[in-house]
Amino acid sequence: MENLYTLSEIVDNKFKNNENIPEEIILELKKIVQGNGFIGMAQINPIAGNIEYNAKKIAKYIKYADKIGLDMVVFPELALMGYPIEDTIDRHPVIVQDNVKWLNCLAEITGNTAALVGFVEPRKPDAEGKKYYNSLAILKNGKIEGIIRKSLLPNYSEFNDYRYIEPSPAVGVQPAETLGCFDKYSIRICSKLYKNYGISICEDCWNNKEFFEKNLYETDPIEELSKENPEIFINCSASPTRAKKEQLKHNMLSFISSKYKTPIIYVNQVGAIDNSSFDGSSRVFDKDGKLLARAKSFEEQFLIVNPLQNIGKIYPLTKGLDKSLTEQKVFTLEYESDLERTYKTIKQGISDYFKKCGLKRAVLGLSGGLDSTVCAVMLADAIGKENVFGISMPSHITSKESKSDAEQLAHNLGINFTEASIKDMVDTTTSCLNNLFNTVEKKWNCRYNESFTPDNIQARSRAMFLWGISNEFSSCIPIATSDKSELYMGYATINGDMSGGFAPIADVPKTKLFAFARWLNANRKEKNAIPESIILKKPGAELAIDPKTGKPLIAEDALMPYEFLDEIIWRIENKSEGYYDLLNSKFVYEQKNDVSKEQKIEWLDKFYKRMSTALYKWSILPPSVIVEARSINKSDYRQPITSAKINYKGTSEQEIINSLKTIF
Amino acid sequence: MENLYTLSEIVDNKFKNNENIPEEIILELKKIVQGNGFIGMAQINPIAGNIEYNAKKIAKYIKYADKIGLDMVVFPELALMGYPIEDTIDRHPVIVQDNVKWLNCLAEITGNTAALVGFVEPRKPDAEGKKYYNSLAILKNGKIEGIIRKSLLPNYSEFNDYRYIEPSPAVGVQPAETLGCFDKYSIRICSKLYKNYGISICEDCWNNKEFFEKNLYETDPIEELSKENPEIFINCSASPTRAKKEQLKHNMLSFISSKYKTPIIYVNQVGAIDNSSFDGSSRVFDKDGKLLARAKSFEEQFLIVNPLQNIGKIYPLTKGLDKSLTEQKVFTLEYESDLERTYKTIKQGISDYFKKCGLKRAVLGLSGGLDSTVCAVMLADAIGKENVFGISMPSHITSKESKSDAEQLAHNLGINFTEASIKDMVDTTTSCLNNLFNTVEKKWNCRYNESFTPDNIQARSRAMFLWGISNEFSSCIPIATSDKSELYMGYATINGDMSGGFAPIADVPKTKLFAFARWLNANRKEKNAIPESIILKKPGAELAIDPKTGKPLIAEDALMPYEFLDEIIWRIENKSEGYYDLLNSKFVYEQKNDVSKEQKIEWLDKFYKRMSTALYKWSILPPSVIVEARSINKSDYRQPITSAKINYKGTSEQEIINSLKTIF
C-alpha cells in the first residue's frame, strides 16, 4: 500500500504547515480506504492545559479522518488536556469544565468516523474518592457514544495519576449519559467492547501476569476485555521515553497481541511537557505479535492502518529506543546505541519548552568545555542558530585555548558570539567581599582556611551577565549547563553555572557526554562542529589553579574518575545498590585500571558525602530533560534535604546493640 | 493528678537536656501509675531517614515507660523512619533494611510495657503492588507481638504515601511472623484488637462516613475496629499543621470517640521535615468525645494518660491551631487568631531545617522593609541572635530611613550587623552589561524599551554578597526573603532576593505579614523590636524610581493593593475559584474602597498574567515553611510550566463553536 503512505505523508506535511489538504488527495485516499478496520492513529503533541490548542488540533484530524472515510481516529491518553497536567486541574478547575465543553463540541463535528478522545472527566460530585477520571470518549455522528475510564493508575517516577484520578471500577464502555456523574454505583450492563474494539488507556495494558515477573496491580483490564473476544485492541497512551523502556514496551505489546490472538493498536503522545519527553512511536502488532506498523518517533504523525487487512507502514524507530533489556542490566561505557534517542529527546525537550512557554532565544556561556559546548549544539538545533548567543566570559584563569575553542565552536555552529571579560566584575566583587569578610570575621570565628569563594565569584559573575541579557532582550532565557555527574557531586555553583531558565543536559552523565559529542560530530548535517580539542581536553571548571601543577584544576582530580563516578550513579539509580554492594562489585573502571581497596573506599565515601550535600542543589535545579532510566529531576525523584545524614552504609546488629547499650 | 504532671515535666526536661532521670522520680511516678490503661504518649521529633537518631530517642522512651510501669508507650506514625521519607527508600533501600534491624533490637529491650513503633515494612518480595507497608510493630517482653498496617493512603497536598506504600488488605493485628513477608494471601484469623486496644495509623481514622460530607476512600478501618468493642482507640499519626486543619481534627476525633463510646488516643509527630511542619498537639478524648488530655504543640513531649481512669492533662493549645472552620470559609484580614501558630510553625521550620541539615548560621540582607525584617526576627528566635548576620546593602536609591531602620532593627534584635554598599558592584556590572547589551543588540533586534535590568542588578549584587559569606564561613546559608504575595506575582528577582538556602516566609501573604509584625512586637519577650516606621512604610523594593513621584516605586502601584491581591490568592487556593467567580464576588477590599469594574478586571488580568509567568520561579524556590491551608510550595503544588498559557477565563460554547468553524 505504498500509495496510501505517500498520500498520508502529503496530508501530514499539510497539517504541519497549517495548509488545506487538496480535495484530490482526500479522494484518492478514500479510494484506498475500503472495508472495515481502517484506523487513523493521530500521534499529536498537545500543550498541557491549553484546551483550545489541543482541541483544534484534534478537530482537524477528526475532519480529515471523516473525509477519508476511516472507521475510527484514535488520539493519545488525555489528548484534550495534555498529559501530565498535575495539580493544575485542582487549583484551576475551569480547565476541566472547559475540556468537557470542548469535548461536547468536538462530538458535534463528528460524522461516520468514530473519534477516540482522551479527557479529564469530573466524577459524580458526592462520590467517594478522587474528583476525576482519566477517560476516553467515543465521538460519532454528532454524539458521544460511550465512555471508557482508566482503571490502573501509575504513581511512580514522573507519574502522579493517583493524586486526582480515581481508578475506574469498570472495564469497557459505559453509556454517554454517565459522563460527569459516574461512580461505582452507576455501572450498567453494557458491552465491554465498542463494536469489536477492546479499548483501554495506557497503564491498563501494563499488568499482564504472565509477562511481568512482578505486577503492580491486582486486576488486568486487557484480560477482562479479551474474554469478550475483541477483533482489535486499542490502547491510548502518554508514555515517556526513558532509557531501557522501549524494548520492554515492544515485547509487552507483542506478547499481549499474540497471547490473545488479537491485533493491538497503540497510540502514544509525542512531545515534551516540562521535564517529561514523549517519543510517540505509536504502533500496531498483528494477531501473532508481529509489528505491522509504527509511526515516527519524536514527530507528530497521522498514520493510517488496518490490522484486519494487514495494512501498515513501519517507519524506522529512532535508534536507542530499541535498546534491549539485557544490554541495560550492566553498566557500560558503550553509549553508541542510545545516542540518537538522547539527541532527539534533548532536542524535543528544548524546543517544546521554548515553544510552549512562548520563549524564542537562549543565551549561554561558552567556556570551551564539554558541557557548554554540547548545550550550544543542542540549542542551535532545537531553536535555530540565529536564536542562540554564546558568550565567552574569560577570567584571569581562562586559557587562550579555551577562548579560541569557544569562538571556533560558535563559528562552526553559526550561532551569535561575543567575548566579554569578567575581570572587572571579579575584581570589584572580590574587593567588596574581602572587606565584608573581614568585618564578618570579627563576629564569626568560623572562616574557612580553604575557600571556594574565588571560584564561585567567577561562576556567579558569568550568570550575572547571562541573566542581564535575559532581562534586557525579549523572550530570552539563560541556559544552565550542568551535567548529571557534576550535579550528583554538587560540583556546580548556585546562582552560577547551575542557574538558568532550562538545563538541557542535567540528566546526561559525563562519560556519555563525551560519546555524545563525537556522535554529534559524526551525525549532524554539519560535520565536526565541535572542535576536537574540546573533546580531548580533560574537564575542569577553570575556576581555580591546582597548586600541585600550577595549571587549572582538573575535575577528576577534585572528584574521582568520571568512569568510576558514572558507574556508581548508574548502579544506585538502576539497581538501588548500597555502599557495600558498590564496594564489592567489580567496576568497568577497575577492569582497566588498578584500584586499591583504600582508593575505592575513599571515592565511595567522597561520593556519598558530596551527594548528601547536593540534595539542596537538586531541589532548585531549573526544568530539564529526563533522559536516563532514572534521574534526580525533581518531578522524578524526591528526597527530604533534612534526610542528608542518612547512614548509607547501614548498621550491623552488633553496632545497634552496642549503640542501644549506651543509652543507659 | 497534678503531681503526675509535675513529675513528667521533670522527666521531659531531663530528656531534652540529655540527662539521666533520677531514680526517685521514677519511683514516685511508679506509685501513681497503678492499674490498667496507663499510656505514655511519646510525641517525638524524628529526622527523616536517620534511623539511629530516631531509634535511640525511641529507646529512651521505651526504657522509661517500662521503668515507670506503663501499659504501653505509643510513638507517631513511621517513628523509626521519620515522615515523610519520600523516594529515599526506593533509591537507598539500605535504610529500610536498617529500620527493620533496629526495630528487632528495640524489641529486645522492651519489658512489660508494650511499645507501638512505626516503621517502613518491606512486603513479600514477589507480592503484587508497591514494595512497602506503612506499619506499626507492637514490641513487648523482648519480642515483636504483632504488626498493624495502614490501609488508607493519602496522596494529596504534601502527602505521597501511595508512591511506595501498598494499602493493607486487613485491619487490625497480624502475627509477628508476617513481618517482611505479608501480602493479601497472608491474612490470618487473629484478633483485630491488641488486648483491648483498637489501633490504627493516621489516615485510617479520616474516613468516617457520617462525619465527612465527602469521603476519599471506600472502607473505614475505625468502623471495622469498633465492631470488636475496643476499650480504647489508638491512632499514630504524622499530620502537618495547616491553617484550618486543627479544628477539623478536633471535631473528627471527638466525633469518633463519642460515636463509638470509646476513648481515642492520638499521638502525632512534632517537628519540621523540609517544607512540612508537624505540630504535635497529641491528645486524648474520653468516650463522650470530651478532650481529656493534650500534649504541647511544637515541642517534644512525653505525656502520661489513662483514659479508663480519666487521667490526663490538657496543655494549652497554640493559639490559631483552634481556628474554627467557619472562620475560614471567607477571606478575612483579621489574622490575629492565627499568628501564634504562624510564629511557631515558622520558628520550628527554620530551627529544624538548620539542626537536621547541620547548619548553624544565617546571613540576610536587611533592607529596612517588612520582608527582611520579619525574616530577621524569626531567625534570631529560631537559631539564636548571635548566629544571624544582617547586612544593610544600600544602593543609590536606598533612602537614609531604610538604612537607619535596618540598623535599628538589628540593634533591637541583638543580631550581628554591618553595612556594605553595593554601589561599586552596581557600577561595574552596569558598565560591563551596557557594553555587552550593545553588542548583543547588533544581532538581536529585540531589546526592551523599558527594562528591569537595573533593578535586578541591585538584587543580584546583594545575593552575590550573601552567597559569598555563605561560601566563606562554615555552616552558614543566606536567606531568601520573598513573601507569598510577591511570589505569586513573580515580583522577586531570580538569583536575587528569591535566592537563598531557605525561604522562611514564602508562604505568608503580605497583609498577614503586617499583622504578624505587630504581633511580634507585642508578644516576643523583647517588645517592639521592629521599628514602627518599618511597619508603617508602604512596601517597595527600592530598586527603581517611580517617574511619576520621583521617589522609590511602591509595590502596590506596580502590582495592585495587597488586600485585593491576597484575597485573590486566598480564593483560588481555598475555594478553587476561577476568573469569573472572582470578578463576581465582593472582595473585602471592595467593601472599604470604590473599585470600578474596569479596575477590577485590570487587576484580575494582571494577576493571571503575572502568575502564569511566575510558575518557573516557584519551581526553583528554595525550601520553605508551608504555613497556609494551601501553598505554592513544590512539595504541595505542581503545575507544568509549559501549561502557563491556560485560558483561566474559560470558554463559552458559542466561542468554541466559532473557533471550530475556523478550522475548515
Coordinates of C-alpha atoms in Angstrom, one line a residue, chain B residues 241-244 318-323 327-328 334-345 512 516 519 627-629:
Chain B
T241 CA -0.2 21.8 60.8
R242 CA -2.0 23.8 58.1
A243 CA -4.4 26.7 58.6
K244 CA -7.9 25.4 59.3
T318 CA -1.1 27.1 70.5
K319 CA -3.5 29.8 69.5
G320 CA -4.6 29.5 65.9
L321 CA -4.5 25.8 65.9
D322 CA -8.1 26.0 67.2
K323 CA -9.2 28.3 64.4
E327 CA -14.0 31.4 60.3
Q328 CA -12.0 30.2 57.4
E334 CA -8.3 39.5 60.8
Y335 CA -5.2 37.4 61.1
E336 CA -4.8 37.8 64.9
S337 CA -6.1 34.4 65.9
D338 CA -3.6 32.6 63.6
L339 CA -0.4 34.5 64.4
E340 CA 0.8 32.4 67.3
R341 CA 0.6 29.3 65.2
T342 CA 2.2 31.0 62.3
Y343 CA 5.1 32.1 64.6
K344 CA 5.7 28.6 66.0
T345 CA 5.4 27.0 62.6
K512 CA -0.7 38.8 57.1
F516 CA 2.4 39.4 62.1
W519 CA 2.1 40.6 66.8
V627 CA 2.0 27.8 56.7
E628 CA -1.3 28.3 55.0
A629 CA -4.0 25.8 54.1

